[in-house]
Amino acid sequence: MKTDQLIDMLSTNVEPVKTGQVWKPLIWALAIGGVASFCVMLATVGLRTEAAGVSHLGFLALKVLFMLSLVGVGTALLIKLIRPGQDGRKLFTFIFLPFLAAGLAGIVALALEPSAAWHPMILGTQWVTCLYCIPVFAIAPFALLIWALRKGAPTNLQRTGAIAGLVAGALGATAYAFHCSDDSLPFIAIWYGAMVLLCAWIGARLGPRLLRW
Amino acid sequence: MDVRSTEPELRALMMAGLDGDAAAHKALLERLSNQLRAYFKAQLGRFNRGPVEAEDLVQEALIAIHTRRHTYDPSQLFTPWVYGIARYKFVDYLRRTKASINDLPIEDAGEVTAQDDRAHVESSLDLEKLMAGLSPRVRQVIQYVKLDGLSVSEAAVRCGMSESNVKVSVHRGLKALALQIGKEGADHED
């Protein structure tokens, strides 16, 4: 086929197109994905049942803050990555800040305790539950984010997939925080951090296949 | 792709095209096709690939530019957006042809630069095959009006349709065809 022929075809019946809308499906994906994640948590492990004290609420707030800061930076990055020619390089460094802050907080918390107390602080009581709950809770938001990203034109599929995985993992971890009964900073830094990074790694592996256009 | 100097002009055409100006959109695609051809030929030259592959990529990139134009952010430069798409399509091409890239004879190397830079090179996208996906009536009208170059009234007589029906069918057919080309381009050589 001749290229001129194609150009003729493409420039026939040209409809006006709005350009400011690409972020909308992403926001929908976040909102619906977040709710879906929370519902999956309620339907499977359920809310934390033991007596909730002030310190529990404080740790819940910390977990949610850690995860939502990742969702925030990740979403800002996705809005960049969905448009060709914008790689969001400056924003990319910010994604590591929440991990850094959580890691430092965890180290400080460990340093303040004798090393005999470290074992329960790190492993908590249900690190295994955390291990499989966060990736499972991340499935729904990940699928929705991929759907939203496919409406745009991401050109760095591996990086876009990784950030989508990270945001989905952080949403899954936010939902898990409402069940989680392990209140220690090292636990949050290690297990929440590791699971979100695992989700990001899976996203990076799946991105080139799922996002191709 | 050095289009820095043409940025304001291309951007203006893009903005007009986004508002529904078909003539500006066509002018934009024509200008871009030349730049894309130069870009892909230069890139493919390093892999001993010929002008047919370059034309495939030009057409794929044009379709992508057309169907993904809602992702252009008017507050940003236009050139990096186009370059982003062109580069993506090239990387995608390399990925899906990875297996065969080493099988190519080196003798083809000179051919790329020896080729004339005009659009009479055809891509390997098969229009006949793409047309087969249309309904018989729409296919017939496209054949008469777009490929055989008949006027709308001549086509109307041959098909036994009213002129306005022919016009509507052409528009519908082109839209369907563009969709198909997009799909074909993406699946192509998988």
PDB file of C-alpha atoms in Angstrom, chain A residues 16-202:
ATOM      1  CA  PRO A  16     -12.243  16.876  16.743  1.00  0.00           C
ATOM      2  CA  VAL A  17     -10.307  15.224  19.560  1.00  0.00           C
ATOM      3  CA  LYS A  18      -9.901  16.323  23.182  1.00  0.00           C
ATOM      4  CA  THR A  19      -6.385  16.016  24.566  1.00  0.00           C
ATOM      5  CA  GLY A  20      -6.797  16.637  28.286  1.00  0.00           C
ATOM      6  CA  GLN A  21      -8.584  13.404  29.135  1.00  0.00           C
ATOM      7  CA  VAL A  22      -5.960  10.659  29.296  1.00  0.00           C
ATOM      8  CA  TRP A  23      -5.675  10.810  33.086  1.00  0.00           C
ATOM      9  CA  LYS A  24      -9.367  10.193  33.674  1.00  0.00           C
ATOM     10  CA  PRO A  25      -9.371   6.413  33.109  1.00  0.00           C
ATOM     11  CA  LEU A  26      -6.359   6.211  35.457  1.00  0.00           C
ATOM     12  CA  ILE A  27      -8.240   7.942  38.266  1.00  0.00           C
ATOM     13  CA  TRP A  28     -11.203   5.636  37.716  1.00  0.00           C
ATOM     14  CA  ALA A  29      -8.887   2.641  37.802  1.00  0.00           C
ATOM     15  CA  LEU A  30      -7.412   3.844  41.103  1.00  0.00           C
ATOM     16  CA  ALA A  31     -10.793   4.487  42.697  1.00  0.00           C
ATOM     17  CA  ILE A  32     -12.458   1.264  41.579  1.00  0.00           C
ATOM     18  CA  GLY A  33      -9.278  -0.747  42.106  1.00  0.00           C
ATOM     19  CA  GLY A  34      -8.890   0.588  45.632  1.00  0.00           C
ATOM     20  CA  VAL A  35     -12.474  -0.286  46.527  1.00  0.00           C
ATOM     21  CA  ALA A  36     -12.133  -3.723  44.912  1.00  0.00           C
ATOM     22  CA  SER A  37      -8.949  -4.367  46.878  1.00  0.00           C
ATOM     23  CA  PHE A  38     -10.668  -3.403  50.124  1.00  0.00           C
ATOM     24  CA  CYS A  39     -13.647  -5.661  49.327  1.00  0.00           C
ATOM     25  CA  VAL A  40     -11.342  -8.603  48.597  1.00  0.00           C
ATOM     26  CA  MET A  41      -9.683  -7.989  51.974  1.00  0.00           C
ATOM     27  CA  LEU A  42     -13.079  -7.904  53.745  1.00  0.00           C
ATOM     28  CA  ALA A  43     -14.225 -11.057  51.962  1.00  0.00           C
ATOM     29  CA  THR A  44     -11.066 -13.049  52.713  1.00  0.00           C
ATOM     30  CA  VAL A  45      -9.071 -12.154  55.835  1.00  0.00           C
ATOM     31  CA  GLY A  46     -11.440  -9.447  57.133  1.00  0.00           C
ATOM     32  CA  LEU A  47     -10.779  -6.418  59.336  1.00  0.00           C
ATOM     33  CA  ARG A  48      -8.444  -6.648  62.294  1.00  0.00           C
ATOM     34  CA  THR A  49     -10.559  -8.225  65.009  1.00  0.00           C
ATOM     35  CA  GLU A  50      -8.581  -7.784  68.219  1.00  0.00           C
ATOM     36  CA  ALA A  51      -9.234  -4.781  70.468  1.00  0.00           C
ATOM     37  CA  ALA A  52      -8.062  -1.678  68.668  1.00  0.00           C
ATOM     38  CA  GLY A  53      -6.089   0.799  70.714  1.00  0.00           C
ATOM     39  CA  VAL A  54      -4.650   4.208  69.955  1.00  0.00           C
ATOM     40  CA  SER A  55      -1.263   2.726  69.084  1.00  0.00           C
ATOM     41  CA  HIS A  56      -2.907   0.412  66.570  1.00  0.00           C
ATOM     42  CA  LEU A  57      -4.583   3.366  64.867  1.00  0.00           C
ATOM     43  CA  GLY A  58      -1.240   5.152  64.810  1.00  0.00           C
ATOM     44  CA  PHE A  59       0.450   2.222  63.073  1.00  0.00           C
ATOM     45  CA  LEU A  60      -2.489   1.875  60.690  1.00  0.00           C
ATOM     46  CA  ALA A  61      -2.068   5.546  59.812  1.00  0.00           C
ATOM     47  CA  LEU A  62       1.664   5.019  59.219  1.00  0.00           C
ATOM     48  CA  LYS A  63       1.068   2.027  56.949  1.00  0.00           C
ATOM     49  CA  VAL A  64      -1.594   3.876  54.976  1.00  0.00           C
ATOM     50  CA  LEU A  65       0.600   6.983  54.741  1.00  0.00           C
ATOM     51  CA  PHE A  66       3.581   4.945  53.474  1.00  0.00           C
ATOM     52  CA  MET A  67       1.441   3.205  50.857  1.00  0.00           C
ATOM     53  CA  LEU A  68      -0.627   6.198  49.757  1.00  0.00           C
ATOM     54  CA  SER A  69       2.519   8.283  49.254  1.00  0.00           C
ATOM     55  CA  LEU A  70       3.638   5.563  46.825  1.00  0.00           C
ATOM     56  CA  VAL A  71       0.220   5.616  45.134  1.00  0.00           C
ATOM     57  CA  GLY A  72       0.476   9.408  44.812  1.00  0.00           C
ATOM     58  CA  VAL A  73       3.949   9.556  43.274  1.00  0.00           C
ATOM     59  CA  GLY A  74       3.242   6.474  41.152  1.00  0.00           C
ATOM     60  CA  THR A  75       0.054   7.947  39.746  1.00  0.00           C
ATOM     61  CA  ALA A  76       1.784  11.229  38.907  1.00  0.00           C
ATOM     62  CA  LEU A  77       4.412   9.167  37.063  1.00  0.00           C
ATOM     63  CA  LEU A  78       1.812   7.122  35.190  1.00  0.00           C
ATOM     64  CA  ILE A  79       0.114  10.312  33.987  1.00  0.00           C
ATOM     65  CA  LYS A  80       3.492  11.281  32.496  1.00  0.00           C
ATOM     66  CA  LEU A  81       4.350   7.838  31.131  1.00  0.00           C
ATOM     67  CA  ILE A  82       1.012   7.490  29.336  1.00  0.00           C
ATOM     68  CA  ARG A  83       2.013  10.269  26.921  1.00  0.00           C
ATOM     69  CA  PRO A  84       4.793   9.698  24.369  1.00  0.00           C
ATOM     70  CA  GLY A  85       7.820  11.922  24.798  1.00  0.00           C
ATOM     71  CA  GLN A  86       7.464  12.348  28.562  1.00  0.00           C
ATOM     72  CA  ASP A  87       9.467   9.935  30.681  1.00  0.00           C
ATOM     73  CA  GLY A  88       8.959  11.650  34.059  1.00  0.00           C
ATOM     74  CA  ARG A  89      12.633  11.235  34.853  1.00  0.00           C
ATOM     75  CA  LYS A  90      12.575  13.897  37.581  1.00  0.00           C
ATOM     76  CA  LEU A  91       9.614  12.312  39.322  1.00  0.00           C
ATOM     77  CA  PHE A  92      11.175   8.878  39.134  1.00  0.00           C
ATOM     78  CA  THR A  93      13.604   9.579  41.995  1.00  0.00           C
ATOM     79  CA  PHE A  94      10.705  10.553  44.270  1.00  0.00           C
ATOM     80  CA  ILE A  95       9.328   7.038  44.103  1.00  0.00           C
ATOM     81  CA  PHE A  96      12.245   5.849  46.262  1.00  0.00           C
ATOM     82  CA  LEU A  97      11.708   8.440  48.999  1.00  0.00           C
ATOM     83  CA  PRO A  98       8.868   6.619  50.799  1.00  0.00           C
ATOM     84  CA  PHE A  99      10.970   3.410  50.835  1.00  0.00           C
ATOM     85  CA  LEU A 100      13.940   5.346  52.138  1.00  0.00           C
ATOM     86  CA  ALA A 101      11.889   7.020  54.875  1.00  0.00           C
ATOM     87  CA  ALA A 102      10.295   3.728  55.938  1.00  0.00           C
ATOM     88  CA  GLY A 103      13.677   1.975  55.892  1.00  0.00           C
ATOM     89  CA  LEU A 104      15.292   4.649  58.067  1.00  0.00           C
ATOM     90  CA  ALA A 105      12.369   4.595  60.500  1.00  0.00           C
ATOM     91  CA  GLY A 106      12.709   0.820  60.715  1.00  0.00           C
ATOM     92  CA  ILE A 107      16.455   0.996  61.407  1.00  0.00           C
ATOM     93  CA  VAL A 108      15.986   3.660  64.068  1.00  0.00           C
ATOM     94  CA  ALA A 109      13.267   1.594  65.747  1.00  0.00           C
ATOM     95  CA  LEU A 110      15.565  -1.441  65.782  1.00  0.00           C
ATOM     96  CA  ALA A 111      18.491   0.608  67.113  1.00  0.00           C
ATOM     97  CA  LEU A 112      16.393   1.741  70.081  1.00  0.00           C
ATOM     98  CA  GLU A 113      15.680  -1.850  71.138  1.00  0.00           C
ATOM     99  CA  PRO A 114      18.039  -4.570  72.374  1.00  0.00           C
ATOM    100  CA  SER A 115      18.874  -7.066  69.652  1.00  0.00           C
ATOM    101  CA  ALA A 116      16.985  -9.788  71.531  1.00  0.00           C
ATOM    102  CA  ALA A 117      13.733  -7.974  70.686  1.00  0.00           C
ATOM    103  CA  TRP A 118      14.501  -7.734  66.975  1.00  0.00           C
ATOM    104  CA  HIS A 119      13.181 -11.095  65.953  1.00  0.00           C
ATOM    105  CA  PRO A 120       9.492 -10.437  66.727  1.00  0.00           C
ATOM    106  CA  MET A 121       9.780  -6.866  65.482  1.00  0.00           C
ATOM    107  CA  ILE A 122      10.931  -8.029  62.069  1.00  0.00           C
ATOM    108  CA  LEU A 123       8.876 -11.158  61.598  1.00  0.00           C
ATOM    109  CA  GLY A 124       5.804 -10.067  63.509  1.00  0.00           C
ATOM    110  CA  THR A 125       3.131 -12.707  63.982  1.00  0.00           C
ATOM    111  CA  GLN A 126       1.847 -13.084  60.448  1.00  0.00           C
ATOM    112  CA  TRP A 127       4.463 -12.092  57.922  1.00  0.00           C
ATOM    113  CA  VAL A 128       3.434 -15.070  55.804  1.00  0.00           C
ATOM    114  CA  THR A 129      -0.122 -13.715  55.497  1.00  0.00           C
ATOM    115  CA  CYS A 130       1.327 -10.377  54.447  1.00  0.00           C
ATOM    116  CA  LEU A 131       3.423 -12.208  51.873  1.00  0.00           C
ATOM    117  CA  TYR A 132       0.520 -13.538  49.889  1.00  0.00           C
ATOM    118  CA  CYS A 133      -2.255 -11.068  50.771  1.00  0.00           C
ATOM    119  CA  ILE A 134      -0.642  -7.956  49.279  1.00  0.00           C
ATOM    120  CA  PRO A 135      -0.001  -9.427  45.801  1.00  0.00           C
ATOM    121  CA  VAL A 136      -3.479 -11.025  45.761  1.00  0.00           C
ATOM    122  CA  PHE A 137      -5.152  -7.753  46.774  1.00  0.00           C
ATOM    123  CA  ALA A 138      -3.150  -6.006  44.058  1.00  0.00           C
ATOM    124  CA  ILE A 139      -4.577  -8.070  41.202  1.00  0.00           C
ATOM    125  CA  ALA A 140      -7.798  -6.078  40.696  1.00  0.00           C
ATOM    126  CA  PRO A 141      -6.174  -2.625  40.722  1.00  0.00           C
ATOM    127  CA  PHE A 142      -3.389  -3.872  38.460  1.00  0.00           C
ATOM    128  CA  ALA A 143      -5.854  -5.156  35.857  1.00  0.00           C
ATOM    129  CA  LEU A 144      -7.772  -1.870  35.970  1.00  0.00           C
ATOM    130  CA  LEU A 145      -4.593   0.203  35.669  1.00  0.00           C
ATOM    131  CA  ILE A 146      -3.498  -1.809  32.638  1.00  0.00           C
ATOM    132  CA  TRP A 147      -6.913  -1.213  31.090  1.00  0.00           C
ATOM    133  CA  ALA A 148      -6.559   2.539  31.714  1.00  0.00           C
ATOM    134  CA  LEU A 149      -2.973   2.696  30.429  1.00  0.00           C
ATOM    135  CA  ARG A 150      -3.948   0.938  27.222  1.00  0.00           C
ATOM    136  CA  LYS A 151      -6.216   3.880  26.451  1.00  0.00           C
ATOM    137  CA  GLY A 152      -3.137   6.077  26.288  1.00  0.00           C
ATOM    138  CA  ALA A 153       0.156   5.545  24.501  1.00  0.00           C
ATOM    139  CA  PRO A 154       2.887   4.477  26.928  1.00  0.00           C
ATOM    140  CA  THR A 155       6.211   4.119  25.106  1.00  0.00           C
ATOM    141  CA  ASN A 156       8.360   2.698  27.896  1.00  0.00           C
ATOM    142  CA  LEU A 157       6.368  -0.449  28.580  1.00  0.00           C
ATOM    143  CA  GLN A 158       8.691  -1.980  31.151  1.00  0.00           C
ATOM    144  CA  ARG A 159       8.845   1.142  33.273  1.00  0.00           C
ATOM    145  CA  THR A 160       5.120   1.827  32.888  1.00  0.00           C
ATOM    146  CA  GLY A 161       4.358  -1.767  33.863  1.00  0.00           C
ATOM    147  CA  ALA A 162       6.637  -1.487  36.882  1.00  0.00           C
ATOM    148  CA  ILE A 163       4.959   1.687  38.128  1.00  0.00           C
ATOM    149  CA  ALA A 164       1.504   0.200  37.496  1.00  0.00           C
ATOM    150  CA  GLY A 165       2.569  -2.838  39.550  1.00  0.00           C
ATOM    151  CA  LEU A 166       3.928  -0.609  42.283  1.00  0.00           C
ATOM    152  CA  VAL A 167       0.753   1.470  42.502  1.00  0.00           C
ATOM    153  CA  ALA A 168      -1.414  -1.672  42.466  1.00  0.00           C
ATOM    154  CA  GLY A 169       0.806  -3.262  45.123  1.00  0.00           C
ATOM    155  CA  ALA A 170       0.555  -0.138  47.279  1.00  0.00           C
ATOM    156  CA  LEU A 171      -3.245  -0.173  46.956  1.00  0.00           C
ATOM    157  CA  GLY A 172      -3.266  -3.864  47.878  1.00  0.00           C
ATOM    158  CA  ALA A 173      -1.041  -3.128  50.881  1.00  0.00           C
ATOM    159  CA  THR A 174      -3.327  -0.258  51.922  1.00  0.00           C
ATOM    160  CA  ALA A 175      -6.224  -2.706  52.006  1.00  0.00           C
ATOM    161  CA  TYR A 176      -4.084  -5.255  53.863  1.00  0.00           C
ATOM    162  CA  ALA A 177      -3.167  -2.626  56.490  1.00  0.00           C
ATOM    163  CA  PHE A 178      -6.767  -2.797  57.776  1.00  0.00           C
ATOM    164  CA  HIS A 179      -6.255  -6.467  58.582  1.00  0.00           C
ATOM    165  CA  CYS A 180      -2.613  -6.429  59.608  1.00  0.00           C
ATOM    166  CA  SER A 181      -1.997  -6.789  63.339  1.00  0.00           C
ATOM    167  CA  ASP A 182       1.781  -6.416  63.242  1.00  0.00           C
ATOM    168  CA  ASP A 183       2.590  -3.042  64.737  1.00  0.00           C
ATOM    169  CA  SER A 184       6.283  -2.446  64.266  1.00  0.00           C
ATOM    170  CA  LEU A 185       8.220  -0.110  62.013  1.00  0.00           C
ATOM    171  CA  PRO A 186      10.777  -2.694  60.798  1.00  0.00           C
ATOM    172  CA  PHE A 187       7.903  -5.013  59.872  1.00  0.00           C
ATOM    173  CA  ILE A 188       6.256  -2.295  57.777  1.00  0.00           C
ATOM    174  CA  ALA A 189       9.508  -1.296  56.097  1.00  0.00           C
ATOM    175  CA  ILE A 190      10.558  -4.859  55.244  1.00  0.00           C
ATOM    176  CA  TRP A 191       7.359  -6.698  54.384  1.00  0.00           C
ATOM    177  CA  TYR A 192       5.210  -3.907  52.994  1.00  0.00           C
ATOM    178  CA  GLY A 193       8.191  -2.510  51.118  1.00  0.00           C
ATOM    179  CA  ALA A 194       9.284  -5.887  49.763  1.00  0.00           C
ATOM    180  CA  MET A 195       5.807  -6.895  48.648  1.00  0.00           C
ATOM    181  CA  VAL A 196       5.211  -3.612  46.833  1.00  0.00           C
ATOM    182  CA  LEU A 197       8.593  -3.978  45.110  1.00  0.00           C
ATOM    183  CA  LEU A 198       7.700  -7.542  44.177  1.00  0.00           C
ATOM    184  CA  CYS A 199       4.478  -6.256  42.584  1.00  0.00           C
ATOM    185  CA  ALA A 200       6.524  -3.634  40.717  1.00  0.00           C
ATOM    186  CA  TRP A 201       8.879  -6.346  39.446  1.00  0.00           C
ATOM    187  CA  ILE A 202       5.964  -8.486  38.250  1.00  0.00           C
TER     188      ILE A 202
END
